[in-house]
Amino acid sequence: MNGSDNIIINTTAKILNDLCDPQTINNSNDEKWKSTLWSALEENGLTRAWVPEEFNGVGADVADGFEILRIAGQFAIPVPIAETLLAGWLLSETGLNVPDGMLSIAPVNQHDTVMLDENDTLTGTAHQIPFGRDVAQVVVLAEKSGQTFLALVNREDCILQQYDSHASEPRDTIEFNRVSPVQCAETKVTRDHLLRMGAAIRCSEMGGALQHILNIAVQYSKEREAFGRPISKFQAVQHNLAQLAGEAAAAVSAASSAADTINSGDGFNDAGFLEIASAKIRAGEAAGKGAAIGHQVHGAIGYTTEHILHRYTQRLWSWRDDFGGESVWAVALGEFVAANGADQLWPTIAAR
Amino acid sequence: MTVNIRFDPIRLPKICQDLRHEVRDFLHEEEAAGTFDRRENAMGGIFNKEFSRKVGAKGWIGMSWPKKYGGHERTFLERYVVTEEMRVANAPVRGHFTADRQSGPIILKLADEDIKADILPRIAAGECTFCIGMSEPSNGSDLFAARVKATKTDGGWLINGSKIWTSYAHLADYMIALFRTSPCTKENRRHGLTNFLVDLKNFNDIKINPVVNLRGQHEFNEVVFEDTFIPDQYVLGEIDGAWKQATSELAYERSGPERFLETSYVLFELAQVLGKQPDSRAAEGLGRLVAGLHTLRRMSVSVNGMLQAGEEPTIQGSLVKDLGTIWEQELPAKARDLATFVPPGNSNRASFDALLNYGIQVAPKLTIQGGTTEVLRGIIARGLGLR
C-alpha cells in the first residue's frame, strides 16, 4: 500500500490532480467537471476497486481502496467514489452483479430499517443517504423475518426528499414504498458490517482531508505577513500548526490501522470493532480540532467561498457525522470494554 | 514543500506477543511472591534493585544491544512489549529503566572500549542505575544554555556547578551529564557542550541534595560539583560536539509507551469502578479514552517499527510524546468527571479514589519531563518547515 509502487494509487493521484483540483472546481460556475471526473475514475476501474475481477472489477486489496479514499480526501472529493466503492463491496460480497455508474447505499445509521415483504418489495425510510439524488441506483440492506437481504433498486422508483450536508452535498431521505428491486439476494453482510465499512471509509477520507488542511495552512502561514513578518514566525501560530499536525497524524494513523485490520480479515470480529470504533472516534475528534485550527491560521480569507479551505472543513464536519458520529461509536466502545471487564481492557488493546 | 508525516500501520510480530505473555506471567509470579503490588506501586515504590536483577536475569534489559556487552540482540519491538507490560503493571523498574532506555545506548555509541566492557554488562544484569544530568537551576528546557563548567586539567577535567531535577540521583551509580567545555560561538549557539560519564559512587567532591516534590516524595535531587575531577576516559563522544549526538536519541526517548501509560492505572481503575453496565454518559467517556489510547499505541508501535528499520522518525517521536503526554495528563481529570455518580459506598470506590487522587497530583509533571509540550511543538514546527 505504499504509494510509490502501486499503480492504483498512482492512477488515483494522477486523475485527481488533473481533474479534481479543488480551486478549479471552486471557481467553476457549472458542474461540467463532474462528468469528466467521474468518467475518468470509472474508465480506470477505480470505482470498482473492491469488485473482484470475475465480476468485471479490479479486485484490488481492500487496503488499496482505503488508500484511494485517503487520496480522495486530500482533494475534498465531491463525487460519490466512497459510496460507489462500498456499494460494489456489498454487492460482490453477496454475489450480485455491480452496475456501472454512481451508486449509494442505505441504510447508513443504526436507526433506520428497510423491510423486504412477502412479495419481495421494499418498504421503509432511510435518512441521510449520501448523494441520494445524484445516483441512478441504490444498494439497500433489508430485513425479512430475521434474515438479511441485499437489494439493488432504481432510485427513480423511490420517493426522495432533499437534504444537504455541511458541504452542500446530498444527504437525502429515501422512502421505499413497496419498491421492486432490480436484483435481490440473501446476504451474509449485516448492518453492523455495513456501518463498520462506512465508518472506516470516512476515516480514510478525513485523514486525507486533514493532511491537506495541514499543508495549505503551513503554506499560507509562510506567505501571509502580519506585524512585519510571516505569521509562520510567531510561536503561537507555530504551536497551532504543530497541534494540527498531531491531529492529522492521529487521524491518518487510526484510519490506516482500521483499514489494515479490515484488509487482514479481522474487520468484523471484536478486534475489528476496537479498531474501527477507535478510528471513527479519534478521526472525528481530529476533524473538529483540525478544522478549527485550519480556520484560525487562515484568518478571514479561509471563511470565504473563494478560498478552498471550506471545501475541506465542511466535508470534515459532514464526514464525522456519517455512519455514526464520535458519540455513537464511543458509547458502543465504552459498553463493549465495560462488559468485557476491567481486567480485559489492557489485553484487548495490547493485542492490536 | 509538501509535509508528509508517515505512520505505517506496523503490527507487532507473533514473537513479540509471545514474549508479552512471558512478561505477564513473570509479573504475576513476582506479585504473588510479594515483590510488588501493582496498586501500591502506582503511587511510588518504583525502585527495587532485587527486581531489576531478576529482570536482567530474564534478559529483558539491554535487549537490543550486542551480546558481547551483555545484550541480547533482540529487536526494538520486543523491547517495546517488555516496556509496556512493565509500565501497565507499575513494576518497580526505576533501578534499570533509564540505563536501558538511554544511558546504555549512549555508552554503546560513544564510550571507549574499557568502559563499554565494564558498564554495559552490569546494566544488562540489572545491577547498575543511571540518572540524567541535563537541567540546571537556571536552565531546563533550553539545554544548550547549560553552564556547569568542565575545565581541562592534567589527565582529565574539573567540574563546577549544579544540576537539578535529577531523578533518583541519590540511588544512582552513574550520571550521564552535559557540561560546558567551551563557550558557544556566534555561528552555533549549540557548540561547546560535551557529554561526560560521572561515577557518582567513586568520584569525590559531589554533593547530592534532595528536592522534595509536591507529593512529599523524594524523587528529584540537586547534584553539586565542586572541583570534581573526571578522568579523560569518561568523556563521551566529541568534545564541544554533544549537540550532534542528541537528535537521533530523542526519538527513542520520546516515542516509547511510557510516554502515554504513566497514569494508565487510572483508566483501569475507572473501568473497574464504572462496572460492567455503565450509563451512556460514562460509557461514552470510557469509549473516547480507549479510542485515544489505542490510537496512541498504534502510532507509538509505528515509530518503533520505523526505528527498527533504521529510520530516524524525529518528528513522529515528538508528535507521539506531545499527544501522549496530553492524553495521560487529561486522563485523571476525565476519569474524575466520569465517576462522579458512582456512590461513595461502591466497593471499588475507595481504591479508585486513591489512585485517581494520586494521578491528579502526578498530572502536571507529565508535560514537563523529558521535553515540555512547548519544546516538542517547536521541534514539530521545525519539521513542518516553519523555523
mmCIF file with all atom_site columns, N, CA, C and O in Angstrom, chain A residues 1-4 67 70 74 211 214 245 248-250 252-254 256, chain B residues 2-10 298-307 309-317 319-320 383-384:
data_model
loop_
_atom_site.group_PDB
_atom_site.id
_atom_site.type_symbol
_atom_site.label_atom_id
_atom_site.label_alt_id
_atom_site.label_comp_id
_atom_site.label_asym_id
_atom_site.label_entity_id
_atom_site.label_seq_id
_atom_site.pdbx_PDB_ins_code
_atom_site.Cartn_x
_atom_site.Cartn_y
_atom_site.Cartn_z
_atom_site.occupancy
_atom_site.B_iso_or_equiv
_atom_site.pdbx_formal_charge
_atom_site.auth_seq_id
_atom_site.auth_comp_id
_atom_site.auth_asym_id
_atom_site.auth_atom_id
_atom_site.pdbx_PDB_model_num
ATOM 1   N N  . MET A 1 1   ? 0.810  -1.204 0.000  1.00 0.00 ? 1   MET A N  1
ATOM 2   C CA . MET A 1 1   ? 0.000  0.000  0.000  1.00 0.00 ? 1   MET A CA 1
ATOM 3   C C  . MET A 1 1   ? 0.852  1.267  0.000  1.00 0.00 ? 1   MET A C  1
ATOM 4   O O  . MET A 1 1   ? 0.379  2.339  0.286  1.00 0.00 ? 1   MET A O  1
ATOM 5   N N  . ASN A 1 2   ? 2.124  1.125  -0.320 1.00 0.00 ? 2   ASN A N  1
ATOM 6   C CA . ASN A 1 2   ? 2.942  2.319  -0.458 1.00 0.00 ? 2   ASN A CA 1
ATOM 7   C C  . ASN A 1 2   ? 2.702  2.963  -1.814 1.00 0.00 ? 2   ASN A C  1
ATOM 8   O O  . ASN A 1 2   ? 2.690  2.300  -2.824 1.00 0.00 ? 2   ASN A O  1
ATOM 9   N N  . GLY A 1 3   ? 2.507  4.272  -1.771 1.00 0.00 ? 3   GLY A N  1
ATOM 10  C CA . GLY A 1 3   ? 2.098  4.993  -2.959 1.00 0.00 ? 3   GLY A CA 1
ATOM 11  C C  . GLY A 1 3   ? 3.029  4.852  -4.147 1.00 0.00 ? 3   GLY A C  1
ATOM 12  O O  . GLY A 1 3   ? 2.567  4.714  -5.269 1.00 0.00 ? 3   GLY A O  1
ATOM 13  N N  . SER A 1 4   ? 4.316  4.843  -3.893 1.00 0.00 ? 4   SER A N  1
ATOM 14  C CA . SER A 1 4   ? 5.263  4.992  -4.990 1.00 0.00 ? 4   SER A CA 1
ATOM 15  C C  . SER A 1 4   ? 5.217  3.844  -5.999 1.00 0.00 ? 4   SER A C  1
ATOM 16  O O  . SER A 1 4   ? 5.430  4.054  -7.180 1.00 0.00 ? 4   SER A O  1
ATOM 17  N N  . GLU A 1 67  ? -6.786 3.447  0.562  1.00 0.00 ? 67  GLU A N  1
ATOM 18  C CA . GLU A 1 67  ? -5.742 4.397  0.161  1.00 0.00 ? 67  GLU A CA 1
ATOM 19  C C  . GLU A 1 67  ? -6.278 5.340  -0.931 1.00 0.00 ? 67  GLU A C  1
ATOM 20  O O  . GLU A 1 67  ? -5.980 6.534  -0.918 1.00 0.00 ? 67  GLU A O  1
ATOM 21  N N  . ARG A 1 70  ? -8.186 7.893  0.977  1.00 0.00 ? 70  ARG A N  1
ATOM 22  C CA . ARG A 1 70  ? -7.356 8.878  1.677  1.00 0.00 ? 70  ARG A CA 1
ATOM 23  C C  . ARG A 1 70  ? -6.912 9.966  0.682  1.00 0.00 ? 70  ARG A C  1
ATOM 24  O O  . ARG A 1 70  ? -6.978 11.161 0.977  1.00 0.00 ? 70  ARG A O  1
ATOM 25  N N  . GLN A 1 74  ? -7.757 14.090 0.246  1.00 0.00 ? 74  GLN A N  1
ATOM 26  C CA . GLN A 1 74  ? -6.799 15.188 0.031  1.00 0.00 ? 74  GLN A CA 1
ATOM 27  C C  . GLN A 1 74  ? -7.305 16.173 -1.025 1.00 0.00 ? 74  GLN A C  1
ATOM 28  O O  . GLN A 1 74  ? -6.811 17.284 -1.131 1.00 0.00 ? 74  GLN A O  1
ATOM 29  N N  . GLN A 1 211 ? -4.688 15.973 6.241  1.00 0.00 ? 211 GLN A N  1
ATOM 30  C CA . GLN A 1 211 ? -3.327 16.121 5.696  1.00 0.00 ? 211 GLN A CA 1
ATOM 31  C C  . GLN A 1 211 ? -3.257 17.341 4.785  1.00 0.00 ? 211 GLN A C  1
ATOM 32  O O  . GLN A 1 211 ? -2.298 18.109 4.813  1.00 0.00 ? 211 GLN A O  1
ATOM 33  N N  . LEU A 1 214 ? -3.462 20.638 6.708  1.00 0.00 ? 214 LEU A N  1
ATOM 34  C CA . LEU A 1 214 ? -2.152 20.922 7.301  1.00 0.00 ? 214 LEU A CA 1
ATOM 35  C C  . LEU A 1 214 ? -1.231 21.567 6.260  1.00 0.00 ? 214 LEU A C  1
ATOM 36  O O  . LEU A 1 214 ? -0.581 22.575 6.524  1.00 0.00 ? 214 LEU A O  1
ATOM 37  N N  . ALA A 1 245 ? -0.792 19.242 13.090 1.00 0.00 ? 245 ALA A N  1
ATOM 38  C CA . ALA A 1 245 ? -0.026 18.095 12.588 1.00 0.00 ? 245 ALA A CA 1
ATOM 39  C C  . ALA A 1 245 ? -0.322 16.861 13.425 1.00 0.00 ? 245 ALA A C  1
ATOM 40  O O  . ALA A 1 245 ? -0.459 15.746 12.894 1.00 0.00 ? 245 ALA A O  1
ATOM 41  N N  . ALA A 1 248 ? -3.803 15.561 12.503 1.00 0.00 ? 248 ALA A N  1
ATOM 42  C CA . ALA A 1 248 ? -3.765 14.908 11.185 1.00 0.00 ? 248 ALA A CA 1
ATOM 43  C C  . ALA A 1 248 ? -3.085 13.547 11.300 1.00 0.00 ? 248 ALA A C  1
ATOM 44  O O  . ALA A 1 248 ? -3.564 12.545 10.757 1.00 0.00 ? 248 ALA A O  1
ATOM 45  N N  . ALA A 1 249 ? -1.978 13.502 12.042 1.00 0.00 ? 249 ALA A N  1
ATOM 46  C CA . ALA A 1 249 ? -1.240 12.240 12.193 1.00 0.00 ? 249 ALA A CA 1
ATOM 47  C C  . ALA A 1 249 ? -2.093 11.205 12.917 1.00 0.00 ? 249 ALA A C  1
ATOM 48  O O  . ALA A 1 249 ? -2.115 10.024 12.537 1.00 0.00 ? 249 ALA A O  1
ATOM 49  N N  . ALA A 1 250 ? -2.816 11.638 13.963 1.00 0.00 ? 250 ALA A N  1
ATOM 50  C CA . ALA A 1 250 ? -3.658 10.700 14.705 1.00 0.00 ? 250 ALA A CA 1
ATOM 51  C C  . ALA A 1 250 ? -4.767 10.159 13.811 1.00 0.00 ? 250 ALA A C  1
ATOM 52  O O  . ALA A 1 250 ? -5.049 8.948  13.803 1.00 0.00 ? 250 ALA A O  1
ATOM 53  N N  . VAL A 1 252 ? -4.850 9.950  10.460 1.00 0.00 ? 252 VAL A N  1
ATOM 54  C CA . VAL A 1 252 ? -4.319 9.069  9.419  1.00 0.00 ? 252 VAL A CA 1
ATOM 55  C C  . VAL A 1 252 ? -3.881 7.730  10.022 1.00 0.00 ? 252 VAL A C  1
ATOM 56  O O  . VAL A 1 252 ? -4.141 6.655  9.459  1.00 0.00 ? 252 VAL A O  1
ATOM 57  N N  . SER A 1 253 ? -3.240 7.776  11.188 1.00 0.00 ? 253 SER A N  1
ATOM 58  C CA . SER A 1 253 ? -2.782 6.534  11.823 1.00 0.00 ? 253 SER A CA 1
ATOM 59  C C  . SER A 1 253 ? -3.953 5.646  12.204 1.00 0.00 ? 253 SER A C  1
ATOM 60  O O  . SER A 1 253 ? -3.938 4.430  11.952 1.00 0.00 ? 253 SER A O  1
ATOM 61  N N  . ALA A 1 254 ? -4.971 6.246  12.829 1.00 0.00 ? 254 ALA A N  1
ATOM 62  C CA . ALA A 1 254 ? -6.130 5.457  13.248 1.00 0.00 ? 254 ALA A CA 1
ATOM 63  C C  . ALA A 1 254 ? -6.843 4.878  12.032 1.00 0.00 ? 254 ALA A C  1
ATOM 64  O O  . ALA A 1 254 ? -7.249 3.707  12.033 1.00 0.00 ? 254 ALA A O  1
ATOM 65  N N  . SER A 1 256 ? -5.578 4.249  9.004  1.00 0.00 ? 256 SER A N  1
ATOM 66  C CA . SER A 1 256 ? -4.812 3.223  8.288  1.00 0.00 ? 256 SER A CA 1
ATOM 67  C C  . SER A 1 256 ? -4.740 1.941  9.114  1.00 0.00 ? 256 SER A C  1
ATOM 68  O O  . SER A 1 256 ? -4.691 0.841  8.565  1.00 0.00 ? 256 SER A O  1
ATOM 69  N N  . THR B 2 2   ? 5.681  19.915 0.420  1.00 0.00 ? 2   THR B N  1
ATOM 70  C CA . THR B 2 2   ? 4.535  19.194 0.973  1.00 0.00 ? 2   THR B CA 1
ATOM 71  C C  . THR B 2 2   ? 4.980  18.463 2.228  1.00 0.00 ? 2   THR B C  1
ATOM 72  O O  . THR B 2 2   ? 5.998  17.794 2.237  1.00 0.00 ? 2   THR B O  1
ATOM 73  N N  . VAL B 2 3   ? 4.232  18.625 3.287  1.00 0.00 ? 3   VAL B N  1
ATOM 74  C CA . VAL B 2 3   ? 4.546  17.937 4.531  1.00 0.00 ? 3   VAL B CA 1
ATOM 75  C C  . VAL B 2 3   ? 4.010  16.522 4.437  1.00 0.00 ? 3   VAL B C  1
ATOM 76  O O  . VAL B 2 3   ? 2.842  16.333 4.139  1.00 0.00 ? 3   VAL B O  1
ATOM 77  N N  . ASN B 2 4   ? 4.843  15.559 4.660  1.00 0.00 ? 4   ASN B N  1
ATOM 78  C CA . ASN B 2 4   ? 4.346  14.185 4.638  1.00 0.00 ? 4   ASN B CA 1
ATOM 79  C C  . ASN B 2 4   ? 4.795  13.465 5.901  1.00 0.00 ? 4   ASN B C  1
ATOM 80  O O  . ASN B 2 4   ? 5.923  13.014 6.002  1.00 0.00 ? 4   ASN B O  1
ATOM 81  N N  . ILE B 2 5   ? 3.903  13.403 6.863  1.00 0.00 ? 5   ILE B N  1
ATOM 82  C CA . ILE B 2 5   ? 4.247  12.727 8.117  1.00 0.00 ? 5   ILE B CA 1
ATOM 83  C C  . ILE B 2 5   ? 3.691  11.318 8.076  1.00 0.00 ? 5   ILE B C  1
ATOM 84  O O  . ILE B 2 5   ? 2.485  11.123 8.089  1.00 0.00 ? 5   ILE B O  1
ATOM 85  N N  . ARG B 2 6   ? 4.578  10.353 7.999  1.00 0.00 ? 6   ARG B N  1
ATOM 86  C CA . ARG B 2 6   ? 4.160  8.962  7.769  1.00 0.00 ? 6   ARG B CA 1
ATOM 87  C C  . ARG B 2 6   ? 4.081  8.176  9.069  1.00 0.00 ? 6   ARG B C  1
ATOM 88  O O  . ARG B 2 6   ? 4.982  8.241  9.900  1.00 0.00 ? 6   ARG B O  1
ATOM 89  N N  . PHE B 2 7   ? 3.037  7.412  9.237  1.00 0.00 ? 7   PHE B N  1
ATOM 90  C CA . PHE B 2 7   ? 2.942  6.426  10.315 1.00 0.00 ? 7   PHE B CA 1
ATOM 91  C C  . PHE B 2 7   ? 2.449  5.123  9.696  1.00 0.00 ? 7   PHE B C  1
ATOM 92  O O  . PHE B 2 7   ? 1.248  4.971  9.476  1.00 0.00 ? 7   PHE B O  1
ATOM 93  N N  . ASP B 2 8   ? 3.341  4.213  9.377  1.00 0.00 ? 8   ASP B N  1
ATOM 94  C CA . ASP B 2 8   ? 2.913  2.954  8.753  1.00 0.00 ? 8   ASP B CA 1
ATOM 95  C C  . ASP B 2 8   ? 2.166  2.084  9.767  1.00 0.00 ? 8   ASP B C  1
ATOM 96  O O  . ASP B 2 8   ? 2.531  2.055  10.938 1.00 0.00 ? 8   ASP B O  1
ATOM 97  N N  . PRO B 2 9   ? 1.108  1.366  9.314  1.00 0.00 ? 9   PRO B N  1
ATOM 98  C CA . PRO B 2 9   ? 0.365  0.512  10.253 1.00 0.00 ? 9   PRO B CA 1
ATOM 99  C C  . PRO B 2 9   ? 1.135  -0.774 10.577 1.00 0.00 ? 9   PRO B C  1
ATOM 100 O O  . PRO B 2 9   ? 0.767  -1.861 10.156 1.00 0.00 ? 9   PRO B O  1
ATOM 101 N N  . ILE B 2 10  ? 2.192  -0.628 11.367 1.00 0.00 ? 10  ILE B N  1
ATOM 102 C CA . ILE B 2 10  ? 3.036  -1.773 11.700 1.00 0.00 ? 10  ILE B CA 1
ATOM 103 C C  . ILE B 2 10  ? 2.380  -2.602 12.807 1.00 0.00 ? 10  ILE B C  1
ATOM 104 O O  . ILE B 2 10  ? 1.863  -2.055 13.776 1.00 0.00 ? 10  ILE B O  1
ATOM 105 N N  . ARG B 2 298 ? -0.956 2.636  18.562 1.00 0.00 ? 298 ARG B N  1
ATOM 106 C CA . ARG B 2 298 ? -0.674 2.285  17.165 1.00 0.00 ? 298 ARG B CA 1
ATOM 107 C C  . ARG B 2 298 ? 0.398  3.222  16.592 1.00 0.00 ? 298 ARG B C  1
ATOM 108 O O  . ARG B 2 298 ? 1.241  2.799  15.807 1.00 0.00 ? 298 ARG B O  1
ATOM 109 N N  . MET B 2 299 ? 0.354  4.508  16.981 1.00 0.00 ? 299 MET B N  1
ATOM 110 C CA . MET B 2 299 ? 1.357  5.468  16.492 1.00 0.00 ? 299 MET B CA 1
ATOM 111 C C  . MET B 2 299 ? 2.722  5.142  17.082 1.00 0.00 ? 299 MET B C  1
ATOM 112 O O  . MET B 2 299 ? 3.744  5.201  16.395 1.00 0.00 ? 299 MET B O  1
ATOM 113 N N  . SER B 2 300 ? 2.729  4.790  18.359 1.00 0.00 ? 300 SER B N  1
ATOM 114 C CA . SER B 2 300 ? 3.988  4.512  19.041 1.00 0.00 ? 300 SER B CA 1
ATOM 115 C C  . SER B 2 300 ? 4.646  3.240  18.482 1.00 0.00 ? 300 SER B C  1
ATOM 116 O O  . SER B 2 300 ? 5.856  3.192  18.251 1.00 0.00 ? 300 SER B O  1
ATOM 117 N N  . VAL B 2 301 ? 3.835  2.202  18.249 1.00 0.00 ? 301 VAL B N  1
ATOM 118 C CA . VAL B 2 301 ? 4.371  0.973  17.640 1.00 0.00 ? 301 VAL B CA 1
ATOM 119 C C  . VAL B 2 301 ? 4.947  1.298  16.262 1.00 0.00 ? 301 VAL B C  1
ATOM 120 O O  . VAL B 2 301 ? 6.017  0.810  15.875 1.00 0.00 ? 301 VAL B O  1
ATOM 121 N N  . SER B 2 302 ? 4.254  2.166  15.557 1.00 0.00 ? 302 SER B N  1
ATOM 122 C CA . SER B 2 302 ? 4.707  2.547  14.223 1.00 0.00 ? 302 SER B CA 1
ATOM 123 C C  . SER B 2 302 ? 6.086  3.209  14.281 1.00 0.00 ? 302 SER B C  1
ATOM 124 O O  . SER B 2 302 ? 6.990  2.866  13.507 1.00 0.00 ? 302 SER B O  1
ATOM 125 N N  . VAL B 2 303 ? 6.264  4.136  15.213 1.00 0.00 ? 303 VAL B N  1
ATOM 126 C CA . VAL B 2 303 ? 7.560  4.822  15.330 1.00 0.00 ? 303 VAL B CA 1
ATOM 127 C C  . VAL B 2 303 ? 8.652  3.806  15.673 1.00 0.00 ? 303 VAL B C  1
ATOM 128 O O  . VAL B 2 303 ? 9.748  3.835  15.109 1.00 0.00 ? 303 VAL B O  1
ATOM 129 N N  . ASN B 2 304 ? 8.334  2.895  16.595 1.00 0.00 ? 304 ASN B N  1
ATOM 130 C CA . ASN B 2 304 ? 9.346  1.901  16.968 1.00 0.00 ? 304 ASN B CA 1
ATOM 131 C C  . ASN B 2 304 ? 9.668  0.956  15.816 1.00 0.00 ? 304 ASN B C  1
ATOM 132 O O  . ASN B 2 304 ? 10.801 0.510  15.673 1.00 0.00 ? 304 ASN B O  1
ATOM 133 N N  . GLY B 2 305 ? 8.680  0.665  14.995 1.00 0.00 ? 305 GLY B N  1
ATOM 134 C CA . GLY B 2 305 ? 8.934  -0.134 13.795 1.00 0.00 ? 305 GLY B CA 1
ATOM 135 C C  . GLY B 2 305 ? 9.838  0.599  12.813 1.00 0.00 ? 305 GLY B C  1
ATOM 136 O O  . GLY B 2 305 ? 10.729 0.012  12.198 1.00 0.00 ? 305 GLY B O  1
ATOM 137 N N  . MET B 2 306 ? 9.640  1.904  12.705 1.00 0.00 ? 306 MET B N  1
ATOM 138 C CA . MET B 2 306 ? 10.494 2.700  11.821 1.00 0.00 ? 306 MET B CA 1
ATOM 139 C C  . MET B 2 306 ? 11.921 2.759  12.359 1.00 0.00 ? 306 MET B C  1
ATOM 140 O O  . MET B 2 306 ? 12.882 2.692  11.594 1.00 0.00 ? 306 MET B O  1
ATOM 141 N N  . LEU B 2 307 ? 12.052 2.868  13.684 1.00 0.00 ? 307 LEU B N  1
ATOM 142 C CA . LEU B 2 307 ? 13.388 2.864  14.296 1.00 0.00 ? 307 LEU B CA 1
ATOM 143 C C  . LEU B 2 307 ? 14.073 1.530  14.013 1.00 0.00 ? 307 LEU B C  1
ATOM 144 O O  . LEU B 2 307 ? 15.257 1.472  13.677 1.00 0.00 ? 307 LEU B O  1
ATOM 145 N N  . ALA B 2 309 ? 13.659 -0.300 11.552 1.00 0.00 ? 309 ALA B N  1
ATOM 146 C CA . ALA B 2 309 ? 14.044 -0.334 10.129 1.00 0.00 ? 309 ALA B CA 1
ATOM 147 C C  . ALA B 2 309 ? 15.184 0.635  9.818  1.00 0.00 ? 309 ALA B C  1
ATOM 148 O O  . ALA B 2 309 ? 15.559 0.808  8.660  1.00 0.00 ? 309 ALA B O  1
ATOM 149 N N  . GLY B 2 310 ? 15.728 1.276  10.873 1.00 0.00 ? 310 GLY B N  1
ATOM 150 C CA . GLY B 2 310 ? 16.888 2.139  10.672 1.00 0.00 ? 310 GLY B CA 1
ATOM 151 C C  . GLY B 2 310 ? 16.547 3.563  10.268 1.00 0.00 ? 310 GLY B C  1
ATOM 152 O O  . GLY B 2 310 ? 17.417 4.327  9.880  1.00 0.00 ? 310 GLY B O  1
ATOM 153 N N  . GLU B 2 311 ? 15.259 3.934  10.365 1.00 0.00 ? 311 GLU B N  1
ATOM 154 C CA . GLU B 2 311 ? 14.879 5.297  10.021 1.00 0.00 ? 311 GLU B CA 1
ATOM 155 C C  . GLU B 2 311 ? 15.028 6.211  11.250 1.00 0.00 ? 311 GLU B C  1
ATOM 156 O O  . GLU B 2 311 ? 15.223 5.729  12.359 1.00 0.00 ? 311 GLU B O  1
ATOM 157 N N  . GLU B 2 312 ? 14.927 7.519  11.018 1.00 0.00 ? 312 GLU B N  1
ATOM 158 C CA . GLU B 2 312 ? 15.002 8.479  12.120 1.00 0.00 ? 312 GLU B CA 1
ATOM 159 C C  . GLU B 2 312 ? 13.728 9.310  12.189 1.00 0.00 ? 312 GLU B C  1
ATOM 160 O O  . GLU B 2 312 ? 13.690 10.456 11.739 1.00 0.00 ? 312 GLU B O  1
ATOM 161 N N  . PRO B 2 313 ? 12.673 8.746  12.748 1.00 0.00 ? 313 PRO B N  1
ATOM 162 C CA . PRO B 2 313 ? 11.387 9.466  12.777 1.00 0.00 ? 313 PRO B CA 1
ATOM 163 C C  . PRO B 2 313 ? 11.320 10.494 13.896 1.00 0.00 ? 313 PRO B C  1
ATOM 164 O O  . PRO B 2 313 ? 10.523 10.364 14.832 1.00 0.00 ? 313 PRO B O  1
ATOM 165 N N  . THR B 2 314 ? 12.133 11.545 13.800 1.00 0.00 ? 314 THR B N  1
ATOM 166 C CA . THR B 2 314 ? 12.233 12.539 14.877 1.00 0.00 ? 314 THR B CA 1
ATOM 167 C C  . THR B 2 314 ? 10.916 13.283 15.107 1.00 0.00 ? 314 THR B C  1
ATOM 168 O O  . THR B 2 314 ? 10.476 13.443 16.243 1.00 0.00 ? 314 THR B O  1
ATOM 169 N N  . ILE B 2 315 ? 10.285 13.735 14.011 1.00 0.00 ? 315 ILE B N  1
ATOM 170 C CA . ILE B 2 315 ? 9.027  14.476 14.170 1.00 0.00 ? 315 ILE B CA 1
ATOM 171 C C  . ILE B 2 315 ? 7.951  13.549 14.715 1.00 0.00 ? 315 ILE B C  1
ATOM 172 O O  . ILE B 2 315 ? 7.177  13.926 15.605 1.00 0.00 ? 315 ILE B O  1
ATOM 173 N N  . GLN B 2 316 ? 7.905  12.331 14.175 1.00 0.00 ? 316 GLN B N  1
ATOM 174 C CA . GLN B 2 316 ? 6.883  11.386 14.643 1.00 0.00 ? 316 GLN B CA 1
ATOM 175 C C  . GLN B 2 316 ? 7.039  11.121 16.138 1.00 0.00 ? 316 GLN B C  1
ATOM 176 O O  . GLN B 2 316 ? 6.054  11.044 16.869 1.00 0.00 ? 316 GLN B O  1
ATOM 177 N N  . GLY B 2 317 ? 8.299  10.976 16.587 1.00 0.00 ? 317 GLY B N  1
ATOM 178 C CA . GLY B 2 317 ? 8.551  10.756 18.010 1.00 0.00 ? 317 GLY B CA 1
ATOM 179 C C  . GLY B 2 317 ? 8.036  11.918 18.848 1.00 0.00 ? 317 GLY B C  1
ATOM 180 O O  . GLY B 2 317 ? 7.407  11.716 19.891 1.00 0.00 ? 317 GLY B O  1
ATOM 181 N N  . LEU B 2 319 ? 5.658  14.024 17.975 1.00 0.00 ? 319 LEU B N  1
ATOM 182 C CA . LEU B 2 319 ? 4.185  14.028 17.895 1.00 0.00 ? 319 LEU B CA 1
ATOM 183 C C  . LEU B 2 319 ? 3.587  13.035 18.885 1.00 0.00 ? 319 LEU B C  1
ATOM 184 O O  . LEU B 2 319 ? 2.606  13.332 19.562 1.00 0.00 ? 319 LEU B O  1
ATOM 185 N N  . VAL B 2 320 ? 4.188  11.841 18.966 1.00 0.00 ? 320 VAL B N  1
ATOM 186 C CA . VAL B 2 320 ? 3.665  10.838 19.892 1.00 0.00 ? 320 VAL B CA 1
ATOM 187 C C  . VAL B 2 320 ? 3.783  11.335 21.328 1.00 0.00 ? 320 VAL B C  1
ATOM 188 O O  . VAL B 2 320 ? 2.857  11.195 22.125 1.00 0.00 ? 320 VAL B O  1
ATOM 189 N N  . GLY B 2 383 ? 10.062 20.738 11.944 1.00 0.00 ? 383 GLY B N  1
ATOM 190 C CA . GLY B 2 383 ? 9.825  19.669 10.967 1.00 0.00 ? 383 GLY B CA 1
ATOM 191 C C  . GLY B 2 383 ? 8.833  20.067 9.883  1.00 0.00 ? 383 GLY B C  1
ATOM 192 O O  . GLY B 2 383 ? 8.889  19.562 8.770  1.00 0.00 ? 383 GLY B O  1
ATOM 193 N N  . LEU B 2 384 ? 7.929  20.978 10.223 1.00 0.00 ? 384 LEU B N  1
ATOM 194 C CA . LEU B 2 384 ? 6.952  21.461 9.238  1.00 0.00 ? 384 LEU B CA 1
ATOM 195 C C  . LEU B 2 384 ? 7.541  22.564 8.355  1.00 0.00 ? 384 LEU B C  1
ATOM 196 O O  . LEU B 2 384 ? 6.874  23.076 7.466  1.00 0.00 ? 384 LEU B O  1
#
